[in-house]
PDB file of C-alpha atoms in Angstrom:
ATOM      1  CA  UNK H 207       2.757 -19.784   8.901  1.00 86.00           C
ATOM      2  CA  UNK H 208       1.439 -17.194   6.038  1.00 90.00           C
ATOM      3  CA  UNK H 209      -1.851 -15.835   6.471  1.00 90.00           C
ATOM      4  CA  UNK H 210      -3.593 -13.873   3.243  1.00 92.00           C
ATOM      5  CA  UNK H 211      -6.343 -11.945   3.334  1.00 92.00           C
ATOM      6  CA  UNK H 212      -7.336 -10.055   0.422  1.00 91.00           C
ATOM      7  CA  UNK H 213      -9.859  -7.511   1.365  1.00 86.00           C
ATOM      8  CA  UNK H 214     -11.925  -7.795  -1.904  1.00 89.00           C
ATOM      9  CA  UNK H 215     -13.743 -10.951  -2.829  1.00 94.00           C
ATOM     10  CA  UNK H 216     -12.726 -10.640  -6.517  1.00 94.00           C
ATOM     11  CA  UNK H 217      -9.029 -11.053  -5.920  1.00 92.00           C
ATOM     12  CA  UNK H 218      -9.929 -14.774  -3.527  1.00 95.00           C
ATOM     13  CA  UNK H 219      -9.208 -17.359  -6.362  1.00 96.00           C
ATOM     14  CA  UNK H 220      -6.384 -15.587  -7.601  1.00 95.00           C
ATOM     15  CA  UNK H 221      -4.681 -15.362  -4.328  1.00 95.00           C
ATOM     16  CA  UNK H 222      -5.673 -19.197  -3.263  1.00 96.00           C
ATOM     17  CA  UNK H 223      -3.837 -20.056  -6.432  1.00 96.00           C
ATOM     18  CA  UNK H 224      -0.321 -17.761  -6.091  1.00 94.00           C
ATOM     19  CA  UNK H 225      -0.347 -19.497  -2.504  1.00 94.00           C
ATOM     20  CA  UNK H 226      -0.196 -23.204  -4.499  1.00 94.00           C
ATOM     21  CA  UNK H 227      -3.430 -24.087  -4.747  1.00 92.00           C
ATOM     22  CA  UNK H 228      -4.997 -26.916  -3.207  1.00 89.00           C
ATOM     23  CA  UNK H 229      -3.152 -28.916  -1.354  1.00 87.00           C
ATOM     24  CA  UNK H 230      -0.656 -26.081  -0.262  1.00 90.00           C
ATOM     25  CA  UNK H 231      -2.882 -23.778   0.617  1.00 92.00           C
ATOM     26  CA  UNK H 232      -6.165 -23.790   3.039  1.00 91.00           C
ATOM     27  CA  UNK H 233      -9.392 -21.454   2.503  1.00 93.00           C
ATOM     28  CA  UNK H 234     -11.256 -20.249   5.725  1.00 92.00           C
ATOM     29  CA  UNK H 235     -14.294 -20.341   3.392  1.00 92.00           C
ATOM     30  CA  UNK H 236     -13.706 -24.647   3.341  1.00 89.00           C
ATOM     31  CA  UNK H 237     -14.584 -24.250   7.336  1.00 86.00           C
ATOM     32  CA  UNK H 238     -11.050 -24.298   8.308  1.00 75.00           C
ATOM     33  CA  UNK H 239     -10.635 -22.607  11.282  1.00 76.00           C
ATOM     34  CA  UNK H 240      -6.761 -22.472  10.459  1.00 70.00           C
ATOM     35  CA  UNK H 241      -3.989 -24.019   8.633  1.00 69.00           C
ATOM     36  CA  UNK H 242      -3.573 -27.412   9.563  1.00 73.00           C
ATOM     37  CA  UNK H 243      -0.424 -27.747  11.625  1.00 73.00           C
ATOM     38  CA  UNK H 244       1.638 -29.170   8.360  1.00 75.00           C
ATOM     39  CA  UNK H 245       0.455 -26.420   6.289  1.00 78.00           C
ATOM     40  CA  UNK H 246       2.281 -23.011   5.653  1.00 88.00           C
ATOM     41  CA  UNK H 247      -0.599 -20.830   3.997  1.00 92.00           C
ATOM     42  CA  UNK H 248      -3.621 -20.092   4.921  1.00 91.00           C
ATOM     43  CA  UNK H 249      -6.357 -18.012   2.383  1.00 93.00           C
ATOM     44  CA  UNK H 250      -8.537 -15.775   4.520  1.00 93.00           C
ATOM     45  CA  UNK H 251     -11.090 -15.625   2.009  1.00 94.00           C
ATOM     46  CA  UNK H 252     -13.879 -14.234   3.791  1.00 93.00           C
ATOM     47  CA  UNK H 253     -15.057 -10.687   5.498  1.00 93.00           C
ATOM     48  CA  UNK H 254     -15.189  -9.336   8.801  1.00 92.00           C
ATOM     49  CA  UNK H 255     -12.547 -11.406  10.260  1.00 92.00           C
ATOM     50  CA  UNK H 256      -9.214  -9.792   9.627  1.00 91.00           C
ATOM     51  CA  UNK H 257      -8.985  -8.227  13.679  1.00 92.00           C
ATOM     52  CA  UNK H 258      -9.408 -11.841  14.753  1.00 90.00           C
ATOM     53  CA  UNK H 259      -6.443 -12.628  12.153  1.00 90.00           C
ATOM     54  CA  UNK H 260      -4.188  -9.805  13.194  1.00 92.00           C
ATOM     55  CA  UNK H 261      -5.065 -10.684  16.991  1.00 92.00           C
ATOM     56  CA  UNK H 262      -3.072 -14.304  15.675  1.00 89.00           C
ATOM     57  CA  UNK H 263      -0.204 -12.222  13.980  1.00 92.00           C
ATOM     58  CA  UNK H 264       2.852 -12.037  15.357  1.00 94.00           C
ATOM     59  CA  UNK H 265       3.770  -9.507  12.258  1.00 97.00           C
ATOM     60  CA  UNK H 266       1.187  -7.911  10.110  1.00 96.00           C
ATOM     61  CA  UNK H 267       2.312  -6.863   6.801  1.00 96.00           C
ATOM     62  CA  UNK H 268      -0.126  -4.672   4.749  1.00 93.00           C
ATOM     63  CA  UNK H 269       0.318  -6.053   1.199  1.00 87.00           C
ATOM     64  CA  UNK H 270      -1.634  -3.147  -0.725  1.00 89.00           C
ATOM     65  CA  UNK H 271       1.013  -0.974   0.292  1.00 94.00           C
ATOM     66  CA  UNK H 272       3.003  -2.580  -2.419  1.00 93.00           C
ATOM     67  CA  UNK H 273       0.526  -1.793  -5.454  1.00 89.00           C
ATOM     68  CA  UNK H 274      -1.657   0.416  -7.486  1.00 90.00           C
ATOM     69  CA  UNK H 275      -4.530   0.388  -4.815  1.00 86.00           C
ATOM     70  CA  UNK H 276      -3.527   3.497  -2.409  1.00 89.00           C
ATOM     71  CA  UNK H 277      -2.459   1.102   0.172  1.00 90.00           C
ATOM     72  CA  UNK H 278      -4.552  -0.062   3.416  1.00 91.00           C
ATOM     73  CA  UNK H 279      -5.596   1.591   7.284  1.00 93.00           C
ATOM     74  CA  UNK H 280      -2.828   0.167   9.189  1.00 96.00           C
ATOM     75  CA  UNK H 281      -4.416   1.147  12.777  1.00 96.00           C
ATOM     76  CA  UNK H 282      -5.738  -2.204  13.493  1.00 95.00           C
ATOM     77  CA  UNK H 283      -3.121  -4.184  13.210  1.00 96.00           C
ATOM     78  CA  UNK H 284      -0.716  -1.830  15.431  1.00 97.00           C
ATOM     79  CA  UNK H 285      -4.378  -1.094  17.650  1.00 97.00           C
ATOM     80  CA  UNK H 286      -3.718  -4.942  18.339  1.00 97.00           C
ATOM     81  CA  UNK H 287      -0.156  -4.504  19.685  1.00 97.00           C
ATOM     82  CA  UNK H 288       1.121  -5.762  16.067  1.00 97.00           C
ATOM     83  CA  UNK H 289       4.230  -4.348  14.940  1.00 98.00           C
ATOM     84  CA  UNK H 290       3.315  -3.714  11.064  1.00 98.00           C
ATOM     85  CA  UNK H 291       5.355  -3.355   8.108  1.00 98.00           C
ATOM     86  CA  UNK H 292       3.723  -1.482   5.038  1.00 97.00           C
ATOM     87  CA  UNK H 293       5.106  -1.000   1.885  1.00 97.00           C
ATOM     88  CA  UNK H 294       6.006   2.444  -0.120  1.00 97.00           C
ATOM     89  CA  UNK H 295       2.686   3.266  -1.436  1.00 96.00           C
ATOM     90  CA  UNK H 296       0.331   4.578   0.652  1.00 96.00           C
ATOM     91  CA  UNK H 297      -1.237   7.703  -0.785  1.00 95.00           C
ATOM     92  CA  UNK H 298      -4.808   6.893   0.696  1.00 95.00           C
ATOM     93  CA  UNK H 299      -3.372   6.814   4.466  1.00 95.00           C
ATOM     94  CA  UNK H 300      -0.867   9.354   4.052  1.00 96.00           C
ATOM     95  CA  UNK H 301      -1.175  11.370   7.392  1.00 95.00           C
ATOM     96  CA  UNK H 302      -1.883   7.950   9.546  1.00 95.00           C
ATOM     97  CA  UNK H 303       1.383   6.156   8.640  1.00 97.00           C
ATOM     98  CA  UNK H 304       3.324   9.785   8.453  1.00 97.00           C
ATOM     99  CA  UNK H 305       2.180  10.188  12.252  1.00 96.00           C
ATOM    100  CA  UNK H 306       2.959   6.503  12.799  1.00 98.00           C
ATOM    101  CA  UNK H 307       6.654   6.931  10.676  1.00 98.00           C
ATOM    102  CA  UNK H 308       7.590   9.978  13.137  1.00 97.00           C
ATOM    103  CA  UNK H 309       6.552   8.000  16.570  1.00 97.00           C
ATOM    104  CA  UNK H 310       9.246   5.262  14.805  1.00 97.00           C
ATOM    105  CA  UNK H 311       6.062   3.136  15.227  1.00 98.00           C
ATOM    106  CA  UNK H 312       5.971   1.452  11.528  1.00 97.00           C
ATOM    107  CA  UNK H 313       8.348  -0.096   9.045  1.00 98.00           C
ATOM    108  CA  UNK H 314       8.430   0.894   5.552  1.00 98.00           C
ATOM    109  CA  UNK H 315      10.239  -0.978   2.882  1.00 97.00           C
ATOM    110  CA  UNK H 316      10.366  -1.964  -0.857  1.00 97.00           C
ATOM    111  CA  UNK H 317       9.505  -5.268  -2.054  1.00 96.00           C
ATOM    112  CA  UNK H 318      12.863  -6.283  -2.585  1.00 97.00           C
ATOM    113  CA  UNK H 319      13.402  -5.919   1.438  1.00 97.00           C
ATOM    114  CA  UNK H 320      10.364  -7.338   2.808  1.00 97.00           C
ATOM    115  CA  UNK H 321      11.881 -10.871   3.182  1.00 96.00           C
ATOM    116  CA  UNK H 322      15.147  -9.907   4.491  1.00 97.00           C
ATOM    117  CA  UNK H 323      13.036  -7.180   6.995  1.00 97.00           C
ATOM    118  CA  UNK H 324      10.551 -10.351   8.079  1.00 96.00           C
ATOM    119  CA  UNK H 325      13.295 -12.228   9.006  1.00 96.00           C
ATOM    120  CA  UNK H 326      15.188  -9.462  10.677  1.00 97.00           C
ATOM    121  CA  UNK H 327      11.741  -8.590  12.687  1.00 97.00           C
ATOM    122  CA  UNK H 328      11.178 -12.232  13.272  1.00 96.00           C
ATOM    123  CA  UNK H 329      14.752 -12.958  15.000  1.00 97.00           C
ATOM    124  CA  UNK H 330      14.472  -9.630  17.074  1.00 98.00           C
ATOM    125  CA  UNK H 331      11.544 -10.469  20.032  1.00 97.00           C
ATOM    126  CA  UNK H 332      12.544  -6.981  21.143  1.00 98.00           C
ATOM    127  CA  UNK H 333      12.710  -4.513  18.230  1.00 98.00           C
ATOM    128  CA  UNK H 334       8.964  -6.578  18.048  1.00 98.00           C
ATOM    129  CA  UNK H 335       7.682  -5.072  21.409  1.00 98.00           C
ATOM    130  CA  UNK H 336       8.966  -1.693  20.609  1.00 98.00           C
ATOM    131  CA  UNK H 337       7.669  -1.007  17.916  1.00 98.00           C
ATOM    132  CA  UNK H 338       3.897  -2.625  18.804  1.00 97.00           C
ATOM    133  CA  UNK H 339       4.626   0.122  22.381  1.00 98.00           C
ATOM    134  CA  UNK H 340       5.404   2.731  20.135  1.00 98.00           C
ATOM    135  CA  UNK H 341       2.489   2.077  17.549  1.00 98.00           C
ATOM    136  CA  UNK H 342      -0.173   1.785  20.961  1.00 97.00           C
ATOM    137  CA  UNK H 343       1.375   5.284  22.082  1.00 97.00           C
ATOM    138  CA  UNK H 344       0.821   7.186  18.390  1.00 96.00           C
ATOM    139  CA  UNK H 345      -2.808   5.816  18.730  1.00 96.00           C
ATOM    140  CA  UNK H 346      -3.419   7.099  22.329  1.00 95.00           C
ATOM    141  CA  UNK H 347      -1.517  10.347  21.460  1.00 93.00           C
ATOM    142  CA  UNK H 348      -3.867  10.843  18.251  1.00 91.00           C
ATOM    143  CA  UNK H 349      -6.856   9.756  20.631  1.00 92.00           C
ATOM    144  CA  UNK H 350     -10.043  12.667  21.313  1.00 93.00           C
ATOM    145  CA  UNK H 351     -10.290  14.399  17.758  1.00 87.00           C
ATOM    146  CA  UNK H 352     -14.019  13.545  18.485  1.00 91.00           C
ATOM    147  CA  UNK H 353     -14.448  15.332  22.116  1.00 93.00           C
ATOM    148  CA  UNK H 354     -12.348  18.376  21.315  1.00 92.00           C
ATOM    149  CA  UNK H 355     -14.473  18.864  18.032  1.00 93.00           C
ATOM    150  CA  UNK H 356     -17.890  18.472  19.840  1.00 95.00           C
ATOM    151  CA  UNK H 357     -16.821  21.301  22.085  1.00 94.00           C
ATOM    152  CA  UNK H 358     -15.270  23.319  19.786  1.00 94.00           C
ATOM    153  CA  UNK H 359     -19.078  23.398  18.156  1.00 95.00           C
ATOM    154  CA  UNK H 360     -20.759  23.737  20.978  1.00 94.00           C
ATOM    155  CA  UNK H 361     -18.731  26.694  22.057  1.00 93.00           C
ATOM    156  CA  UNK H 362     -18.934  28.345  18.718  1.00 93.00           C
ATOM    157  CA  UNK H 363     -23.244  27.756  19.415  1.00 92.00           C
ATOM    158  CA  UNK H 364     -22.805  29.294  22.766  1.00 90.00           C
ATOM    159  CA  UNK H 365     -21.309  32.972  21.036  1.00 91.00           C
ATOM    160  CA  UNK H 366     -24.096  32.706  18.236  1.00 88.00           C
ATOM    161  CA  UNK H 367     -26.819  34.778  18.803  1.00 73.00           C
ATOM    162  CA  UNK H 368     -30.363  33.421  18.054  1.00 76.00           C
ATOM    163  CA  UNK H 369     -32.270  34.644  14.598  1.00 70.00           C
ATOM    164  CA  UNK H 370     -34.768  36.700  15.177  1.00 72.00           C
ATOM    165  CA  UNK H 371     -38.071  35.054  15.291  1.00 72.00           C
TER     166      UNK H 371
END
């Protein structure tokens, strides 16, 4: 089953009709909870639920990756144990899916090898799990930017001396 879920409400209709329209195609917004079991596409044309979605993936793909928009965050999908395949264009998360390229946590491809890499991925229950442990170990390695920055502050407060009153 396809799952699509444009992250802008503008672009809903548009996708619900590339994936066939009614009758090939289910919304979220009709109430479905999912595709029916006889239907291939489902429209996740809604916000706030696209970590439940990925949770259901087996792959994640990140579609903006192949247009004009500067691409999309891939850390949730891979933070869920996802492997993830992105596209070439990614200028907005340029350091995030450089880190996750050198952990060999991430596929990158053109369009005219994402259906020949989904099947690939799809076939290869292994090459799956490695690449969803080596995405989880690029997060955890990246993990305590926060803590090491509070204490670098508070140690550069500690050497300051107070203003004179």
């Amino acid at each position: 089953q396809l799952l699509c879920a444009p992250r802008k409400p503008e672009h809903f209709e548009r996708a619900f009709q590339a994936l066939g329209g009614a009758g090939r195609c289910t919304r979220r917004s009709a109430g479905a909870p999912g595709p029916p079991a006889n239907q291939a596409r489902f429209l996740l044309d809604t916000i706030g639920e696209l970590a439940c979605a990925y949770a259901l993936a087996s792959i994640a793909v990140v579609g903006r990756t192949w247009g004009d928009l500067g691409g999309s965050d891939p850390i949730e999908s891979i933070a869920l144990g996802k492997p993830t395949i992105l596209g070439p264009r990614y200028a907005n998360f340029e350091s995030i899916v450089q880190t996750f390229a050198a952990g060999g946590a991430i596929v990158i491809v053109g369009a005219a090898d994402l259906a020949k890499e989904l099947r690939d991925l799809l076939a290869d229950p292994a090459r799956q799990a490695e690449l969803a442990r080596r995405g989880l170990a690029c997060i955890q390695s990246q993990q305590g930017a926060t803590t090491r920055h509070a204490d670098l502050i508070l140690a550069t407060l500690r050497t300051l001396k107070p203003a004179p009153q």
